[in-house]
Short mmCIF file of C-alpha atoms and ligand atoms in Angstrom, two decimals:
data_model
loop_
_atom_site.label_atom_id
_atom_site.label_comp_id
_atom_site.label_asym_id
_atom_site.label_seq_id
_atom_site.Cartn_x
_atom_site.Cartn_y
_atom_site.Cartn_z
CA MET Y 1 139.63 -62.80 198.73
CA THR Y 2 143.31 -61.22 198.73
CA THR Y 3 143.29 -58.53 196.58
CA ASN Y 4 139.61 -57.49 198.67
CA ASN Y 5 141.63 -57.32 201.73
CA SER Y 6 144.37 -55.30 200.22
CA LYS Y 7 141.97 -53.44 199.00
CA ALA Y 8 140.39 -52.13 202.79
CA ARG Y 9 143.32 -52.36 204.62
CA GLN Y 10 144.00 -49.55 201.67
CA SER Y 11 140.98 -48.35 202.84
CA THR Y 12 141.43 -47.61 206.24
CA ASN Y 13 144.64 -45.41 205.93
CA VAL Y 14 146.80 -46.67 208.40
CA ASP Y 15 150.57 -46.97 208.12
CA PRO Y 16 149.79 -51.01 207.64
CA VAL Y 17 153.26 -50.80 209.48
CA LEU Y 18 152.98 -48.72 212.25
CA SER Y 19 149.97 -51.54 213.42
CA ILE Y 20 152.10 -54.32 213.43
CA ASN Y 21 154.24 -52.46 215.67
CA PRO Y 22 153.97 -49.22 216.80
CA VAL Y 23 156.70 -49.07 219.24
CA PHE Y 24 160.02 -50.12 217.48
CA VAL Y 25 159.35 -49.22 213.81
CA ARG Y 26 157.63 -46.10 213.89
CA PRO Y 27 159.06 -44.07 211.60
CA GLY Y 28 161.30 -41.58 211.97
CA GLU Y 29 162.42 -42.46 215.53
CA ALA Y 30 164.88 -43.76 217.52
CA THR Y 31 165.40 -46.39 219.35
CA GLU Y 32 168.56 -45.96 219.39
CA PHE Y 33 170.25 -43.84 222.07
CA SER Y 34 173.26 -42.53 223.60
CA LYS Y 35 174.05 -43.51 226.65
CA PHE Y 36 175.74 -41.09 228.21
CA VAL Y 37 174.43 -37.95 226.20
CA MET Y 38 170.77 -36.64 227.19
CA PRO Y 39 168.95 -36.65 223.36
CA ASP Y 40 168.25 -33.66 222.09
CA GLU Y 41 164.77 -34.89 221.01
CA PRO Y 42 161.58 -36.40 223.36
CA SER Y 43 160.48 -39.62 222.02
CA LEU Y 44 156.93 -41.44 222.92
CA PRO Y 45 156.47 -42.82 226.94
CA GLU Y 46 155.64 -45.83 225.35
CA THR Y 47 158.85 -45.75 223.02
CA ALA Y 48 160.71 -44.20 226.26
CA TYR Y 49 159.15 -47.02 228.83
CA GLN Y 50 159.83 -49.64 226.64
CA ILE Y 51 163.86 -49.03 226.24
CA VAL Y 52 163.84 -48.17 229.99
CA HIS Y 53 162.36 -51.80 230.65
CA ASP Y 54 164.38 -54.02 228.22
CA GLU Y 55 167.47 -52.66 229.56
CA ALA Y 56 166.15 -53.54 233.09
CA MET Y 57 165.54 -57.59 231.28
CA LEU Y 58 169.30 -58.34 232.08
CA ASP Y 59 169.36 -57.53 235.80
CA GLY Y 60 168.90 -60.37 237.62
CA ASN Y 61 166.29 -61.85 238.36
CA SER Y 62 165.57 -60.16 242.14
CA ARG Y 63 163.91 -63.55 243.33
CA LEU Y 64 166.52 -65.49 242.32
CA ASN Y 65 168.87 -63.40 244.20
CA LEU Y 66 170.03 -65.00 247.50
CA ALA Y 67 173.20 -62.66 247.69
CA THR Y 68 170.79 -59.38 249.33
CA PHE Y 69 169.40 -58.85 252.43
CA VAL Y 70 166.51 -56.37 251.06
CA THR Y 71 163.86 -57.90 249.89
CA THR Y 72 161.88 -58.43 246.88
CA TRP Y 73 158.37 -58.94 247.32
CA MET Y 74 155.83 -57.83 248.30
CA ASP Y 75 151.88 -59.06 247.54
CA ASP Y 76 149.97 -57.43 246.14
CA GLU Y 77 148.33 -55.62 247.88
CA ALA Y 78 151.14 -53.31 249.33
CA LYS Y 79 152.04 -52.99 245.39
CA LYS Y 80 149.08 -51.22 245.32
CA LEU Y 81 149.06 -48.79 248.10
CA TYR Y 82 153.46 -48.34 246.89
CA ALA Y 83 150.72 -46.51 243.80
CA GLU Y 84 148.85 -44.80 244.84
CA ALA Y 85 151.21 -43.72 247.84
CA ALA Y 86 154.84 -42.90 245.10
CA ASP Y 87 154.05 -39.55 245.22
CA LYS Y 88 154.89 -38.88 249.50
CA ASN Y 89 157.96 -36.77 250.07
CA MET Y 90 158.32 -38.05 254.37
CA ILE Y 91 159.28 -34.85 255.22
CA ASP Y 92 156.12 -32.92 254.20
CA LYS Y 93 155.32 -33.79 257.50
CA ASP Y 94 152.69 -30.41 257.12
CA GLU Y 95 151.68 -31.42 254.07
CA TYR Y 96 150.97 -34.62 254.58
CA PRO Y 97 150.30 -34.87 259.05
CA ALA Y 98 148.38 -38.69 257.68
CA THR Y 99 152.54 -39.84 257.03
CA ALA Y 100 153.78 -38.26 259.77
CA ALA Y 101 152.05 -39.63 262.18
CA ILE Y 102 151.85 -42.83 260.59
CA GLU Y 103 155.70 -42.73 260.43
CA ASP Y 104 155.16 -42.05 264.45
CA ARG Y 105 153.08 -44.44 264.79
CA CYS Y 106 155.31 -46.96 263.89
CA TRP Y 107 158.73 -45.57 265.60
CA ARG Y 108 156.48 -46.35 268.27
CA MET Y 109 155.51 -50.41 267.55
CA LEU Y 110 159.38 -50.53 266.86
CA ALA Y 111 160.34 -49.19 270.55
CA ASP Y 112 157.22 -51.71 272.06
CA VAL Y 113 158.38 -54.51 270.73
CA TRP Y 114 162.13 -53.94 271.62
CA HIS Y 115 160.66 -53.26 274.98
CA VAL Y 116 161.95 -49.91 275.01
CA PRO Y 117 161.88 -48.88 280.12
CA ASP Y 118 159.60 -46.57 279.33
CA PRO Y 119 157.18 -45.58 275.89
CA ASN Y 120 156.66 -42.00 277.27
CA ASP Y 121 159.99 -40.92 277.31
CA THR Y 122 161.68 -42.75 273.49
CA VAL Y 123 162.51 -41.05 270.63
CA GLY Y 124 163.38 -42.71 267.46
CA THR Y 125 162.80 -41.58 262.96
CA SER Y 126 162.49 -43.93 260.32
CA THR Y 127 165.35 -43.38 257.70
CA ILE Y 128 166.27 -43.87 254.42
CA GLY Y 129 167.80 -46.82 255.16
CA SER Y 130 170.22 -48.84 258.79
CA SER Y 131 173.33 -47.46 256.46
CA GLU Y 132 171.15 -43.86 257.88
CA ALA Y 133 170.06 -45.12 261.35
CA CYS Y 134 173.36 -46.32 261.67
CA MET Y 135 175.21 -43.32 261.11
CA LEU Y 136 172.38 -41.32 263.67
CA GLY Y 137 173.24 -43.78 266.11
CA GLY Y 138 176.94 -42.71 266.08
CA LEU Y 139 176.52 -39.25 265.59
CA ALA Y 140 174.66 -39.37 269.07
CA LEU Y 141 177.33 -41.14 270.74
CA LYS Y 142 180.35 -39.06 269.61
CA ARG Y 143 178.24 -35.84 270.50
CA LEU Y 144 177.58 -37.09 274.19
CA TRP Y 145 180.63 -37.73 274.32
CA GLN Y 146 181.68 -34.85 273.21
CA GLU Y 147 179.06 -32.53 275.94
CA LYS Y 148 180.43 -35.12 278.70
CA ARG Y 149 184.62 -33.93 277.84
CA LYS Y 150 184.16 -29.76 277.93
CA ALA Y 151 181.71 -30.73 280.79
CA GLU Y 152 184.80 -32.30 282.65
CA GLY Y 153 186.78 -29.61 280.50
CA LYS Y 154 189.10 -32.24 278.52
CA SER Y 155 189.58 -33.05 274.95
CA THR Y 156 187.34 -33.98 272.23
CA GLU Y 157 190.42 -33.83 268.99
CA LYS Y 158 190.67 -37.99 269.14
CA PRO Y 159 187.02 -39.91 269.82
CA ASN Y 160 187.70 -43.63 268.75
CA LEU Y 161 184.71 -46.15 268.09
CA ILE Y 162 184.87 -50.29 268.72
CA MET Y 163 183.60 -53.20 266.44
CA SER Y 164 184.20 -55.76 264.95
CA ALA Y 165 186.39 -55.59 262.63
CA ALA Y 166 183.54 -57.44 260.48
CA VAL Y 167 181.22 -54.71 260.41
CA GLN Y 168 178.89 -53.48 257.17
CA VAL Y 169 180.27 -51.00 255.09
CA VAL Y 170 178.07 -48.02 256.88
CA TRP Y 171 180.53 -48.50 259.45
CA GLU Y 172 183.70 -48.02 258.03
CA LYS Y 173 182.54 -44.91 256.43
CA PHE Y 174 180.49 -43.59 259.56
CA CYS Y 175 183.92 -43.08 261.36
CA ASN Y 176 185.26 -41.93 258.22
CA TYR Y 177 182.76 -39.18 256.94
CA TRP Y 178 183.32 -38.45 261.22
CA ASP Y 179 187.23 -38.62 261.40
CA ILE Y 180 186.11 -40.73 264.11
CA GLU Y 181 188.87 -43.54 264.45
CA PRO Y 182 187.42 -46.86 264.33
CA ARG Y 183 189.33 -49.34 266.85
CA TYR Y 184 188.09 -53.29 264.80
CA VAL Y 185 188.78 -56.29 267.00
CA PRO Y 186 190.10 -58.74 264.47
CA ILE Y 187 188.21 -62.06 263.56
CA THR Y 188 189.75 -65.13 264.07
CA LYS Y 189 189.25 -68.64 263.81
CA ASP Y 190 188.45 -69.51 267.84
CA HIS Y 191 186.48 -66.11 267.46
CA MET Y 192 185.13 -65.73 264.50
CA TYR Y 193 182.22 -62.43 265.20
CA PHE Y 194 183.13 -59.85 267.80
CA ASP Y 195 182.03 -61.65 271.22
CA GLY Y 196 183.79 -58.95 273.57
CA TYR Y 197 187.63 -61.16 273.90
CA ASN Y 198 190.19 -59.03 275.17
CA LEU Y 199 187.85 -55.69 275.13
CA GLU Y 200 189.84 -53.66 277.84
CA ASP Y 201 192.65 -53.51 275.12
CA TYR Y 202 189.92 -51.53 273.24
CA VAL Y 203 188.43 -49.56 275.48
CA ASP Y 204 189.40 -45.72 277.02
CA GLU Y 205 188.99 -42.70 277.76
CA ASN Y 206 188.17 -41.90 274.20
CA THR Y 207 185.85 -44.38 273.44
CA ILE Y 208 182.94 -42.76 272.71
CA GLY Y 209 180.84 -46.84 272.32
CA VAL Y 210 180.93 -49.73 271.35
CA VAL Y 211 179.14 -51.22 268.59
CA VAL Y 212 177.15 -54.69 268.20
CA ILE Y 213 176.03 -56.58 265.05
CA LEU Y 214 172.79 -59.18 265.27
CA GLY Y 215 172.75 -60.04 261.99
CA GLN Y 216 176.50 -60.12 261.04
CA THR Y 217 176.53 -59.81 256.94
CA PHE Y 218 179.53 -62.49 256.52
CA THR Y 219 177.61 -65.40 258.09
CA GLY Y 220 174.36 -64.34 259.34
CA ALA Y 221 175.96 -64.64 263.11
CA TYR Y 222 174.66 -62.91 266.15
CA GLU Y 223 176.55 -60.70 268.16
CA PRO Y 224 176.05 -60.75 271.86
CA VAL Y 225 175.09 -57.88 273.21
CA LYS Y 226 174.65 -59.15 277.33
CA GLU Y 227 177.98 -60.94 276.76
CA ILE Y 228 179.92 -57.51 275.61
CA ALA Y 229 177.22 -55.08 278.31
CA LYS Y 230 179.03 -57.93 281.09
CA LYS Y 231 182.38 -56.99 280.05
CA LEU Y 232 181.60 -52.98 279.81
CA ASP Y 233 180.28 -53.60 283.36
CA GLU Y 234 183.47 -54.96 284.68
CA ILE Y 235 185.45 -52.51 282.60
CA GLN Y 236 183.05 -49.87 284.26
CA ALA Y 237 183.71 -51.36 287.44
CA SER Y 238 187.45 -51.51 286.69
CA THR Y 239 188.19 -48.22 285.17
CA GLY Y 240 185.24 -45.84 285.69
CA LEU Y 241 184.78 -45.95 281.60
CA ASP Y 242 181.36 -45.89 281.27
CA VAL Y 243 180.94 -46.93 277.37
CA LYS Y 244 177.59 -47.79 275.83
CA ILE Y 245 176.02 -49.24 272.45
CA HIS Y 246 174.46 -49.62 269.65
CA VAL Y 247 172.74 -52.99 268.49
CA ASP Y 248 173.28 -52.76 264.78
CA GLY Y 249 170.05 -55.04 264.31
CA ALA Y 250 170.19 -54.27 259.72
CA SER Y 251 168.89 -57.77 259.86
CA GLY Y 252 168.47 -58.90 263.55
CA ALA Y 253 166.48 -56.57 265.06
CA MET Y 254 162.98 -58.33 263.05
CA ILE Y 255 164.16 -61.76 263.17
CA ALA Y 256 164.97 -61.71 266.98
CA PRO Y 257 162.09 -60.34 268.98
CA PHE Y 258 159.61 -62.69 267.46
CA CYS Y 259 161.47 -65.55 266.97
CA GLN Y 260 164.33 -66.39 269.14
CA PRO Y 261 162.46 -64.49 272.27
CA GLU Y 262 164.12 -65.61 275.47
CA LEU Y 263 167.88 -63.99 273.42
CA GLU Y 264 168.42 -60.48 274.99
CA TRP Y 265 169.90 -58.21 272.79
CA ASP Y 266 167.24 -55.51 273.23
CA PHE Y 267 166.41 -52.10 275.51
CA LYS Y 268 166.40 -54.77 278.07
CA ILE Y 269 170.29 -54.25 278.49
CA ASP Y 270 170.58 -50.99 279.79
CA ARG Y 271 174.24 -49.83 278.60
CA VAL Y 272 172.27 -49.93 275.23
CA ASN Y 273 171.47 -46.76 273.89
CA SER Y 274 170.24 -46.82 271.01
CA ILE Y 275 169.57 -50.57 268.22
CA SER Y 276 168.51 -50.26 264.84
CA THR Y 277 167.38 -51.53 262.03
CA SER Y 278 166.31 -51.31 257.89
CA GLY Y 279 162.82 -51.70 257.11
CA HIS Y 280 163.43 -53.53 254.06
CA LYS Y 281 165.78 -56.14 255.30
CA TYR Y 282 163.40 -58.04 257.45
CA GLY Y 283 160.78 -55.96 257.64
CA LEU Y 284 159.62 -56.93 254.60
CA VAL Y 285 159.72 -53.64 252.38
CA TYR Y 286 160.34 -52.63 249.38
CA PRO Y 287 164.12 -50.27 249.30
CA GLY Y 288 164.69 -47.92 250.89
CA VAL Y 289 163.26 -47.09 254.80
CA GLY Y 290 165.73 -47.62 257.98
CA TRP Y 291 164.73 -46.86 261.58
CA VAL Y 292 166.63 -45.81 264.99
CA ILE Y 293 165.23 -45.93 268.77
CA TRP Y 294 166.92 -44.30 271.55
CA ARG Y 295 166.24 -45.53 274.82
CA ASN Y 296 165.85 -42.33 275.99
CA THR Y 297 164.97 -38.28 275.11
CA ALA Y 298 168.83 -37.85 277.61
CA VAL Y 299 170.56 -40.68 274.96
CA LEU Y 300 169.74 -38.07 272.34
CA PRO Y 301 171.42 -34.59 272.50
CA GLU Y 302 169.01 -31.73 271.41
CA SER Y 303 172.38 -30.62 269.15
CA MET Y 304 171.11 -33.46 266.40
CA ILE Y 305 167.05 -32.18 266.75
CA PHE Y 306 166.31 -29.64 263.82
CA HIS Y 307 162.31 -27.98 263.93
CA VAL Y 308 160.16 -28.07 260.83
CA SER Y 309 156.25 -27.04 260.61
CA TYR Y 310 153.85 -30.08 260.92
CA LEU Y 311 150.26 -28.83 261.14
CA GLY Y 312 151.20 -25.39 262.17
CA GLY Y 313 153.16 -26.37 265.28
CA ASP Y 314 156.55 -27.83 265.14
CA MET Y 315 158.01 -31.19 264.85
CA PRO Y 316 161.04 -32.34 265.97
CA THR Y 317 163.03 -34.29 262.78
CA LEU Y 318 166.33 -35.50 262.60
CA ALA Y 319 168.01 -37.00 259.88
CA LEU Y 320 171.02 -36.57 256.93
CA ASN Y 321 168.60 -36.53 254.07
CA PHE Y 322 165.45 -33.49 253.56
CA SER Y 323 163.02 -35.73 251.14
CA ARG Y 324 162.77 -39.23 251.01
CA PRO Y 325 160.14 -40.72 249.75
CA GLY Y 326 156.94 -41.44 251.74
CA ALA Y 327 155.63 -44.27 250.73
CA GLN Y 328 157.70 -46.95 252.08
CA VAL Y 329 156.49 -45.63 255.56
CA LEU Y 330 153.39 -46.49 254.73
CA LEU Y 331 154.34 -49.79 253.40
CA GLN Y 332 155.92 -50.31 257.19
CA TYR Y 333 152.54 -49.35 258.34
CA TYR Y 334 150.86 -51.46 255.72
CA GLN Y 335 152.79 -54.62 257.70
CA PHE Y 336 152.96 -54.60 261.15
CA LEU Y 337 149.18 -53.82 260.73
CA ARG Y 338 148.96 -56.92 257.72
CA LEU Y 339 151.37 -58.92 260.07
CA GLY Y 340 151.07 -58.37 263.59
CA ARG Y 341 153.53 -60.02 265.60
CA GLU Y 342 152.30 -63.52 264.70
CA GLY Y 343 152.89 -62.91 260.77
CA TYR Y 344 156.05 -61.75 261.41
CA ARG Y 345 157.13 -64.76 263.19
CA ALA Y 346 155.90 -66.85 260.95
CA ILE Y 347 157.19 -65.94 258.25
CA GLN Y 348 160.95 -64.92 259.77
CA GLN Y 349 160.38 -69.50 260.78
CA ASN Y 350 159.29 -70.46 257.83
CA SER Y 351 162.78 -68.80 255.53
CA LEU Y 352 164.84 -69.84 258.80
CA ASP Y 353 162.96 -73.45 258.26
CA VAL Y 354 164.07 -72.91 254.37
CA ALA Y 355 167.75 -71.88 255.68
CA GLN Y 356 168.45 -74.64 258.31
CA TYR Y 357 166.81 -76.94 255.49
CA LEU Y 358 169.18 -75.44 252.39
CA SER Y 359 172.25 -74.80 255.10
CA ALA Y 360 172.11 -79.40 256.21
CA GLY Y 361 171.47 -79.92 251.93
CA ILE Y 362 174.76 -78.09 251.38
CA ALA Y 363 176.33 -79.70 254.24
CA GLU Y 364 175.62 -83.41 253.30
CA ILE Y 365 177.32 -82.49 249.63
CA GLY Y 366 181.02 -83.55 250.29
CA PRO Y 367 183.21 -81.06 250.10
CA PHE Y 368 181.28 -78.45 252.47
CA GLU Y 369 181.64 -76.97 255.71
CA LEU Y 370 179.39 -74.43 256.85
CA VAL Y 371 180.48 -71.46 259.46
CA THR Y 372 176.61 -71.03 259.88
CA LYS Y 373 173.37 -72.88 259.73
CA GLY Y 374 171.16 -70.11 259.45
CA ASP Y 375 169.57 -70.48 262.64
CA THR Y 376 169.62 -66.35 263.85
CA ILE Y 377 169.02 -65.42 261.11
CA PRO Y 378 168.36 -67.00 257.87
CA VAL Y 379 171.17 -66.01 257.12
CA PHE Y 380 173.98 -69.01 256.53
CA ALA Y 381 177.15 -69.54 254.90
CA TRP Y 382 180.11 -71.74 254.09
CA ILE Y 383 184.35 -73.13 253.14
CA LEU Y 384 185.55 -75.25 251.21
CA LYS Y 385 186.96 -78.10 253.77
CA GLU Y 386 190.69 -78.18 253.67
CA GLY Y 387 192.40 -80.17 250.60
CA ALA Y 388 188.53 -81.53 249.82
CA THR Y 389 188.71 -79.97 245.73
CA LYS Y 390 191.62 -80.25 242.85
CA ASN Y 391 190.48 -77.45 240.55
CA TRP Y 392 188.12 -75.08 241.89
CA SER Y 393 186.56 -72.84 243.99
CA LEU Y 394 183.36 -71.13 245.34
CA TYR Y 395 184.15 -68.33 243.24
CA ASP Y 396 183.40 -71.23 240.42
CA LEU Y 397 181.00 -72.59 242.28
CA ALA Y 398 179.26 -68.69 242.29
CA ASP Y 399 179.91 -68.74 238.48
CA ARG Y 400 178.23 -71.52 237.49
CA LEU Y 401 175.39 -71.53 239.28
CA ARG Y 402 175.03 -67.63 238.11
CA MET Y 403 174.30 -69.22 234.70
CA LYS Y 404 172.18 -70.99 236.26
CA GLY Y 405 169.74 -67.04 237.50
CA TRP Y 406 171.06 -68.19 240.79
CA LEU Y 407 172.92 -64.97 242.63
CA VAL Y 408 174.63 -66.82 245.36
CA PRO Y 409 178.29 -64.66 246.14
CA ALA Y 410 181.20 -65.52 247.56
CA TYR Y 411 183.51 -63.74 249.11
CA PRO Y 412 186.72 -63.42 251.22
CA MET Y 413 186.10 -63.24 255.24
CA ALA Y 414 187.13 -59.49 256.86
CA ASP Y 415 190.54 -58.77 257.11
CA ASP Y 416 192.65 -61.10 259.77
CA LEU Y 417 191.04 -63.79 258.21
CA SER Y 418 190.57 -63.15 254.31
CA ASP Y 419 192.58 -66.04 253.27
CA MET Y 420 189.76 -67.70 254.53
CA VAL Y 421 186.13 -67.53 251.01
CA LEU Y 422 182.98 -68.24 252.00
CA GLN Y 423 179.94 -68.35 250.48
CA ARG Y 424 176.23 -67.73 251.26
CA ILE Y 425 172.95 -67.39 251.40
CA VAL Y 426 170.11 -64.83 252.67
CA VAL Y 427 166.62 -66.44 252.85
CA LYS Y 428 163.84 -64.53 252.38
CA VAL Y 429 159.95 -64.35 252.27
CA GLY Y 430 159.58 -65.63 248.60
CA MET Y 431 162.05 -67.91 248.80
CA SER Y 432 159.72 -71.09 248.93
CA ARG Y 433 161.22 -74.83 249.63
CA ASP Y 434 160.34 -75.31 246.00
CA LEU Y 435 162.33 -72.84 244.96
CA ALA Y 436 164.93 -74.03 248.03
CA THR Y 437 164.60 -77.81 246.40
CA ALA Y 438 165.78 -76.54 243.25
CA LEU Y 439 168.80 -75.15 243.88
CA LEU Y 440 170.06 -77.88 245.85
CA SER Y 441 170.39 -79.76 243.30
CA ASP Y 442 171.23 -77.30 240.64
CA ILE Y 443 174.67 -76.84 243.24
CA LYS Y 444 174.72 -80.67 243.35
CA GLY Y 445 175.11 -80.27 239.70
CA GLU Y 446 177.43 -77.68 239.65
CA VAL Y 447 179.15 -80.03 242.05
CA GLU Y 448 179.29 -83.03 240.06
CA PHE Y 449 180.81 -80.16 236.82
CA LEU Y 450 183.51 -79.11 239.50
CA GLU Y 451 184.54 -82.34 240.44
CA ALA Y 452 185.13 -83.67 236.57
CA LEU Y 453 186.58 -80.67 235.86
CA GLU Y 454 191.27 -81.39 234.37
CA THR Y 455 192.27 -77.88 234.69
CA PRO Y 456 191.20 -75.00 236.96
CA LEU Y 457 188.46 -72.86 234.43
CA PRO Y 458 189.73 -69.24 234.15
CA ARG Y 459 188.84 -66.29 236.62
CA GLU Y 460 188.08 -63.07 236.53
CA ALA Y 461 189.15 -60.20 237.68
CA SER Y 462 186.33 -59.20 238.90
CA SER Y 463 185.29 -62.54 240.40
CA GLY Y 464 183.65 -62.15 244.18
CA SER Y 465 182.84 -58.37 243.07
CA HIS Y 466 178.85 -59.07 243.99
CA PHE Y 467 179.43 -59.90 247.35
CA HIS Y 468 176.71 -57.81 249.87
CA HIS Y 469 178.49 -56.05 253.13
C1 PLP U 501 172.75 -54.24 255.67
C2 PLP U 501 173.70 -53.48 256.82
C3 PLP U 501 174.02 -51.94 257.38
C4 PLP U 501 173.48 -51.03 255.64
O1 PLP U 501 172.14 -51.02 255.82
P1 PLP U 501 171.01 -50.55 254.60
O2 PLP U 501 169.14 -50.96 254.93
O3 PLP U 501 171.45 -51.22 253.12
O4 PLP U 501 171.46 -48.80 254.37
C5 PLP U 501 174.09 -51.78 257.81
N1 PLP U 501 174.37 -52.91 259.42
C6 PLP U 501 173.81 -54.61 258.68
C7 PLP U 501 174.65 -55.29 259.88
C8 PLP U 501 173.24 -54.65 257.85
O5 PLP U 501 173.20 -56.25 257.86
#
């Protein structure tokens, strides 16, 4: 029998090696590539695919990534739509008029959700993410200030922007790239987030605006837009300076309208000139899409608008990028239609519930003290109680959890409180109560392990570097 079989194999003329595993052992094909020099020769698509695919397996599992705010799960219809639309370039408005029209509908829906006073007199756009959206919001504030100063015959040399010391890094970049003096309001134990306290010490005639963050990246806290606006009203009454607000609602602008409808933070407050958000955070779309909307056309300087051809006519655009994916905009529209307000409410509320279930569980473990509990955006942070542990820190706990696959970063608080070490969890759709229970049990187990240590673990210099802020 054996003899017959080997004869039959020979007769088909197929190399037995190829029929076993054509990708890895195909004769003469390289399966090892130089990392930094482009290969001279092409390789077969299956080989290149397999190599890239396999190397990407070494990334953390995105579903266990509790460090990122960015969407890591979409349903199968969304995935199908994504694959179908992967070739669309958002800037080709003339060639893809349907995608352009859908972009327009999306930001108009958001403008409505955020209570613009007049839906016929507002302007907005999609962006690659909140970073670009914040830059555009900030630039508009700068231009408005410049125009006003020029009209008054005053200097435009020294613009400044007021924000919390705990801003997301995009605002530091914005000030750096556009030569604006950042005025950071420090974070203290009494003022763990920017709340308008002492704001009068920061505002002057060169202030282009105030950034208020709805969903601070360090802790998830909401900076109170209404109180800060009220403080600015008082400042205007005493100094005559009329300072406007950009709300950086990267996370919160897609949570508050659905889960905290009584909170006043959006265009209902007169001082809010513009609002930005990340479609790819709690907008529930894969990376990268963001949105920015202005209260009315008067607060978006005409000089920032460029004109592209659209259906033979004229289409105003404003963006830092030229080409960028159109698929994400279609995915955003898919989510708006698929979920509606009630769907967004239910999903975000579930994330809030899971976040609060986790924060309550973590508070019970003993050495931890909650800084926030996950009742603003579904994000919360904790610190170690003073003197609660001998031989370990939150960095050690982060490392131990990483060994189990969980990415739960530990990081220092913003300047002025950088001695304080926080650990944070971002709950998103896809983090079920089941997974949360498994995480709690792993945290308990690792705390027991760390508590039993006789001496501290060796620390690597890079620890804490995987914080997203
Ligand atoms: C994430 C975030 C940003 C940056 O957003 P991207 O969409 O990642 O560009 C800006 N501000 C805040 C408050 C954020 O949370």
